[in-house]
Protein backbone atom coordinates (compact mmCIF):
# COMPACT_ATOMS: atom_id res chain seq x y z
CA UNK A 1 0.00 0.00 0.00
CA UNK A 2 0.99 3.63 -0.32
CA UNK A 3 0.33 6.69 1.78
CA UNK A 4 -3.13 8.23 1.32
CA UNK A 5 -4.51 5.20 -0.44
CA UNK A 6 -7.88 3.81 0.49
CA UNK A 7 -7.04 0.27 1.61
CA UNK A 8 -9.49 -2.61 1.56
CA UNK A 9 -8.56 -6.01 3.02
CA UNK A 10 -10.82 -9.02 2.73
CA UNK A 11 -10.23 -11.77 5.28
CA UNK A 12 -11.57 -15.30 4.89
CA UNK A 13 -11.29 -17.55 7.91
CA UNK A 14 -10.65 -21.11 6.76
CA UNK A 15 -10.32 -22.38 10.33
CA UNK A 16 -13.19 -23.54 12.59
CA UNK A 17 -12.59 -20.89 15.29
CA UNK A 18 -13.16 -17.13 15.44
CA UNK A 19 -10.12 -14.86 15.10
CA UNK A 20 -10.38 -11.32 16.54
CA UNK A 21 -8.12 -9.46 14.11
CA UNK A 22 -6.45 -6.30 15.39
CA UNK A 23 -4.59 -3.62 13.43
CA UNK A 24 -2.18 -1.21 15.06
CA UNK A 25 -1.82 2.41 13.98
CA UNK A 26 -5.22 2.81 12.31
CA UNK A 27 -8.92 2.59 12.86
CA UNK A 28 -10.81 0.82 10.10
CA UNK A 29 -14.37 0.65 8.89
CA UNK A 30 -16.45 -2.51 8.85
CA UNK A 31 -19.64 -1.38 7.16
CA UNK A 32 -20.69 1.70 9.13
CA UNK A 33 -18.75 0.80 12.29
CA UNK A 34 -15.28 2.15 13.14
CA UNK A 35 -13.05 -0.30 14.98
CA UNK A 36 -9.48 -1.42 15.58
CA UNK A 37 -10.40 -5.07 16.17
CA UNK A 38 -12.96 -7.21 14.38
CA UNK A 39 -13.95 -10.85 14.93
CA UNK A 40 -13.71 -12.99 11.80
CA UNK A 41 -16.07 -15.94 12.22
CA UNK A 42 -14.83 -19.46 11.63
CA UNK A 43 -15.93 -21.85 8.88
CA UNK A 44 -15.21 -19.52 5.92
CA UNK A 45 -16.49 -16.37 7.61
CA UNK A 46 -15.55 -13.23 5.67
CA UNK A 47 -14.93 -9.68 6.88
CA UNK A 48 -13.84 -6.69 4.81
CA UNK A 49 -11.99 -3.84 6.53
CA UNK A 50 -11.30 -0.47 4.95
CA UNK A 51 -9.08 2.37 6.09
CA UNK A 52 -7.23 5.44 4.92
CA UNK A 53 -3.45 4.91 4.86
CA UNK A 54 -2.65 8.11 6.73
CA UNK A 55 -0.12 6.91 9.32
CA UNK A 56 3.09 5.69 7.63
CA UNK A 57 5.20 3.15 9.44
CA UNK A 58 5.30 -0.53 10.27
CA UNK A 59 2.11 -1.76 11.88
CA UNK A 60 1.34 -5.14 13.35
CA UNK A 61 -1.82 -6.80 12.09
CA UNK A 62 -2.56 -9.87 14.17
CA UNK A 63 -5.03 -12.15 15.88
CA UNK A 64 -5.79 -10.88 19.37
CA UNK A 65 -5.92 -14.40 20.81
CA UNK A 66 -2.43 -14.43 22.27
CA UNK A 67 -1.94 -18.15 21.70
CA UNK A 68 -2.68 -17.59 18.01
CA UNK A 69 -0.30 -14.61 17.92
CA UNK A 70 2.37 -16.74 19.60
CA UNK A 71 1.80 -19.36 16.90
CA UNK A 72 2.59 -16.76 14.22
CA UNK A 73 -0.79 -15.35 13.24
CA UNK A 74 0.61 -11.89 12.53
CA UNK A 75 1.84 -9.76 9.65
CA UNK A 76 3.42 -6.35 9.37
CA UNK A 77 1.70 -3.76 7.17
CA UNK A 78 4.29 -1.27 6.02
CA UNK A 79 4.23 1.90 3.98
CA UNK A 80 6.34 5.03 3.86
CA UNK A 81 5.82 8.77 3.39
CU1 LIG B 1 -6.94 -16.31 16.20
mmCIF file of N, CA, C and O in Angstrom, residues 12-51:
data_model
loop_
_atom_site.group_PDB
_atom_site.id
_atom_site.type_symbol
_atom_site.label_atom_id
_atom_site.label_comp_id
_atom_site.label_asym_id
_atom_site.label_seq_id
_atom_site.Cartn_x
_atom_site.Cartn_y
_atom_site.Cartn_z
ATOM 1 N N UNK A 12 -10.752 -14.094 4.890
ATOM 2 C CA UNK A 12 -11.575 -15.301 4.887
ATOM 3 C C UNK A 12 -10.960 -16.270 5.893
ATOM 4 O O UNK A 12 -9.779 -16.604 5.786
ATOM 5 N N UNK A 13 -11.778 -16.682 6.840
ATOM 6 C CA UNK A 13 -11.295 -17.547 7.914
ATOM 7 C C UNK A 13 -11.567 -19.009 7.551
ATOM 8 O O UNK A 13 -12.708 -19.482 7.634
ATOM 9 N N UNK A 14 -10.518 -19.716 7.168
ATOM 10 C CA UNK A 14 -10.649 -21.115 6.762
ATOM 11 C C UNK A 14 -10.544 -22.076 7.943
ATOM 12 O O UNK A 14 -10.562 -23.287 7.749
ATOM 13 N N UNK A 15 -10.407 -21.523 9.140
ATOM 14 C CA UNK A 15 -10.324 -22.376 10.330
ATOM 15 C C UNK A 15 -11.718 -22.500 10.963
ATOM 16 O O UNK A 15 -12.634 -21.766 10.601
ATOM 17 N N UNK A 16 -11.875 -23.388 11.949
ATOM 18 C CA UNK A 16 -13.188 -23.543 12.587
ATOM 19 C C UNK A 16 -13.423 -22.583 13.745
ATOM 20 O O UNK A 16 -14.515 -22.615 14.327
ATOM 21 N N UNK A 17 -12.452 -21.756 14.108
ATOM 22 C CA UNK A 17 -12.594 -20.894 15.292
ATOM 23 C C UNK A 17 -12.530 -19.427 14.890
ATOM 24 O O UNK A 17 -11.933 -19.061 13.875
ATOM 25 N N UNK A 18 -13.161 -18.573 15.719
ATOM 26 C CA UNK A 18 -13.156 -17.134 15.442
ATOM 27 C C UNK A 18 -11.758 -16.566 15.702
ATOM 28 O O UNK A 18 -11.029 -17.028 16.589
ATOM 29 N N UNK A 19 -11.385 -15.580 14.887
ATOM 30 C CA UNK A 19 -10.125 -14.864 15.099
ATOM 31 C C UNK A 19 -10.428 -13.367 15.219
ATOM 32 O O UNK A 19 -10.870 -12.747 14.239
ATOM 33 N N UNK A 20 -10.217 -12.769 16.391
ATOM 34 C CA UNK A 20 -10.383 -11.318 16.542
ATOM 35 C C UNK A 20 -9.145 -10.602 15.993
ATOM 36 O O UNK A 20 -8.092 -10.565 16.635
ATOM 37 N N UNK A 21 -9.283 -10.046 14.802
ATOM 38 C CA UNK A 21 -8.123 -9.463 14.113
ATOM 39 C C UNK A 21 -7.971 -7.984 14.492
ATOM 40 O O UNK A 21 -8.924 -7.213 14.437
ATOM 41 N N UNK A 22 -6.762 -7.625 14.845
ATOM 42 C CA UNK A 22 -6.453 -6.296 15.386
ATOM 43 C C UNK A 22 -5.340 -5.642 14.571
ATOM 44 O O UNK A 22 -4.317 -6.262 14.305
ATOM 45 N N UNK A 23 -5.581 -4.389 14.188
ATOM 46 C CA UNK A 23 -4.591 -3.617 13.426
ATOM 47 C C UNK A 23 -4.089 -2.467 14.279
ATOM 48 O O UNK A 23 -4.887 -1.714 14.842
ATOM 49 N N UNK A 24 -2.787 -2.338 14.351
ATOM 50 C CA UNK A 24 -2.179 -1.212 15.058
ATOM 51 C C UNK A 24 -2.079 0.001 14.127
ATOM 52 O O UNK A 24 -1.972 -0.140 12.912
ATOM 53 N N UNK A 25 -2.144 1.176 14.715
ATOM 54 C CA UNK A 25 -1.823 2.406 13.976
ATOM 55 C C UNK A 25 -2.966 3.017 13.187
ATOM 56 O O UNK A 25 -2.812 4.107 12.649
ATOM 57 N N UNK A 26 -4.095 2.323 13.096
ATOM 58 C CA UNK A 26 -5.223 2.813 12.313
ATOM 59 C C UNK A 26 -6.530 2.347 12.946
ATOM 60 O O UNK A 26 -6.571 1.315 13.611
ATOM 61 N N UNK A 27 -7.568 3.099 12.694
ATOM 62 C CA UNK A 27 -8.922 2.586 12.863
ATOM 63 C C UNK A 27 -9.439 2.236 11.473
ATOM 64 O O UNK A 27 -9.054 2.863 10.479
ATOM 65 N N UNK A 28 -10.282 1.234 11.398
ATOM 66 C CA UNK A 28 -10.812 0.819 10.097
ATOM 67 C C UNK A 28 -12.327 0.744 10.171
ATOM 68 O O UNK A 28 -12.926 0.685 11.250
ATOM 69 N N UNK A 29 -12.922 0.771 9.002
ATOM 70 C CA UNK A 29 -14.372 0.654 8.886
ATOM 71 C C UNK A 29 -14.747 -0.778 8.560
ATOM 72 O O UNK A 29 -14.110 -1.433 7.729
ATOM 73 N N UNK A 30 -15.801 -1.243 9.209
ATOM 74 C CA UNK A 30 -16.453 -2.505 8.846
ATOM 75 C C UNK A 30 -17.915 -2.136 8.646
ATOM 76 O O UNK A 30 -18.636 -1.918 9.617
ATOM 77 N N UNK A 31 -18.318 -1.961 7.409
ATOM 78 C CA UNK A 31 -19.639 -1.382 7.163
ATOM 79 C C UNK A 31 -19.646 0.049 7.676
ATOM 80 O O UNK A 31 -18.789 0.846 7.316
ATOM 81 N N UNK A 32 -20.596 0.352 8.575
ATOM 82 C CA UNK A 32 -20.687 1.700 9.133
ATOM 83 C C UNK A 32 -19.933 1.847 10.454
ATOM 84 O O UNK A 32 -19.849 2.941 10.994
ATOM 85 N N UNK A 33 -19.414 0.765 10.988
ATOM 86 C CA UNK A 33 -18.748 0.805 12.290
ATOM 87 C C UNK A 33 -17.268 1.134 12.127
ATOM 88 O O UNK A 33 -16.645 0.758 11.131
ATOM 89 N N UNK A 34 -16.714 1.831 13.118
ATOM 90 C CA UNK A 34 -15.283 2.154 13.142
ATOM 91 C C UNK A 34 -14.665 1.396 14.302
ATOM 92 O O UNK A 34 -15.126 1.500 15.437
ATOM 93 N N UNK A 35 -13.613 0.622 13.994
ATOM 94 C CA UNK A 35 -13.050 -0.305 14.976
ATOM 95 C C UNK A 35 -11.540 -0.377 14.814
ATOM 96 O O UNK A 35 -10.998 0.070 13.790
ATOM 97 N N UNK A 36 -10.871 -1.019 15.798
ATOM 98 C CA UNK A 36 -9.479 -1.420 15.580
ATOM 99 C C UNK A 36 -9.314 -2.930 15.744
ATOM 100 O O UNK A 36 -8.217 -3.456 15.560
ATOM 101 N N UNK A 37 -10.408 -3.602 16.060
ATOM 102 C CA UNK A 37 -10.401 -5.066 16.173
ATOM 103 C C UNK A 37 -11.741 -5.570 15.646
ATOM 104 O O UNK A 37 -12.776 -4.956 15.927
ATOM 105 N N UNK A 38 -11.712 -6.659 14.892
ATOM 106 C CA UNK A 38 -12.961 -7.212 14.382
ATOM 107 C C UNK A 38 -12.891 -8.743 14.432
ATOM 108 O O UNK A 38 -11.879 -9.330 14.047
ATOM 109 N N UNK A 39 -13.941 -9.385 14.944
ATOM 110 C CA UNK A 39 -13.949 -10.847 14.934
ATOM 111 C C UNK A 39 -14.266 -11.385 13.534
ATOM 112 O O UNK A 39 -15.219 -10.930 12.898
ATOM 113 N N UNK A 40 -13.452 -12.322 13.082
ATOM 114 C CA UNK A 40 -13.706 -12.985 11.803
ATOM 115 C C UNK A 40 -14.217 -14.382 12.127
ATOM 116 O O UNK A 40 -13.477 -15.212 12.677
ATOM 117 N N UNK A 41 -15.488 -14.650 11.831
ATOM 118 C CA UNK A 41 -16.069 -15.945 12.220
ATOM 119 C C UNK A 41 -15.386 -17.120 11.519
ATOM 120 O O UNK A 41 -14.889 -16.979 10.394
ATOM 121 N N UNK A 42 -15.397 -18.252 12.199
ATOM 122 C CA UNK A 42 -14.827 -19.459 11.632
ATOM 123 C C UNK A 42 -15.675 -20.033 10.509
ATOM 124 O O UNK A 42 -16.718 -19.479 10.147
ATOM 125 N N UNK A 43 -15.184 -21.125 9.919
ATOM 126 C CA UNK A 43 -15.926 -21.847 8.879
ATOM 127 C C UNK A 43 -16.212 -20.956 7.677
ATOM 128 O O UNK A 43 -17.371 -20.776 7.274
ATOM 129 N N UNK A 44 -15.137 -20.339 7.139
ATOM 130 C CA UNK A 44 -15.206 -19.520 5.920
ATOM 131 C C UNK A 44 -15.919 -18.182 6.127
ATOM 132 O O UNK A 44 -16.393 -17.570 5.166
ATOM 133 N N UNK A 45 -15.975 -17.711 7.373
ATOM 134 C CA UNK A 45 -16.490 -16.365 7.609
ATOM 135 C C UNK A 45 -15.623 -15.329 6.898
ATOM 136 O O UNK A 45 -14.408 -15.480 6.811
ATOM 137 N N UNK A 46 -16.282 -14.283 6.377
ATOM 138 C CA UNK A 46 -15.552 -13.230 5.674
ATOM 139 C C UNK A 46 -15.847 -11.882 6.309
ATOM 140 O O UNK A 46 -16.978 -11.590 6.689
ATOM 141 N N UNK A 47 -14.807 -11.059 6.416
ATOM 142 C CA UNK A 47 -14.934 -9.681 6.878
ATOM 143 C C UNK A 47 -14.069 -8.813 5.968
ATOM 144 O O UNK A 47 -12.943 -9.194 5.628
ATOM 145 N N UNK A 48 -14.605 -7.662 5.588
ATOM 146 C CA UNK A 48 -13.835 -6.688 4.813
ATOM 147 C C UNK A 48 -13.592 -5.471 5.695
ATOM 148 O O UNK A 48 -14.548 -4.923 6.274
ATOM 149 N N UNK A 49 -12.330 -5.073 5.812
ATOM 150 C CA UNK A 49 -11.988 -3.841 6.529
ATOM 151 C C UNK A 49 -11.480 -2.820 5.523
ATOM 152 O O UNK A 49 -10.891 -3.178 4.492
ATOM 153 N N UNK A 50 -11.741 -1.548 5.820
ATOM 154 C CA UNK A 50 -11.302 -0.465 4.947
ATOM 155 C C UNK A 50 -10.749 0.655 5.802
ATOM 156 O O UNK A 50 -11.323 0.976 6.852
ATOM 157 N N UNK A 51 -9.639 1.239 5.357
ATOM 158 C CA UNK A 51 -9.078 2.366 6.092
ATOM 159 C C UNK A 51 -8.269 3.247 5.156
ATOM 160 O O UNK A 51 -7.893 2.851 4.051
#
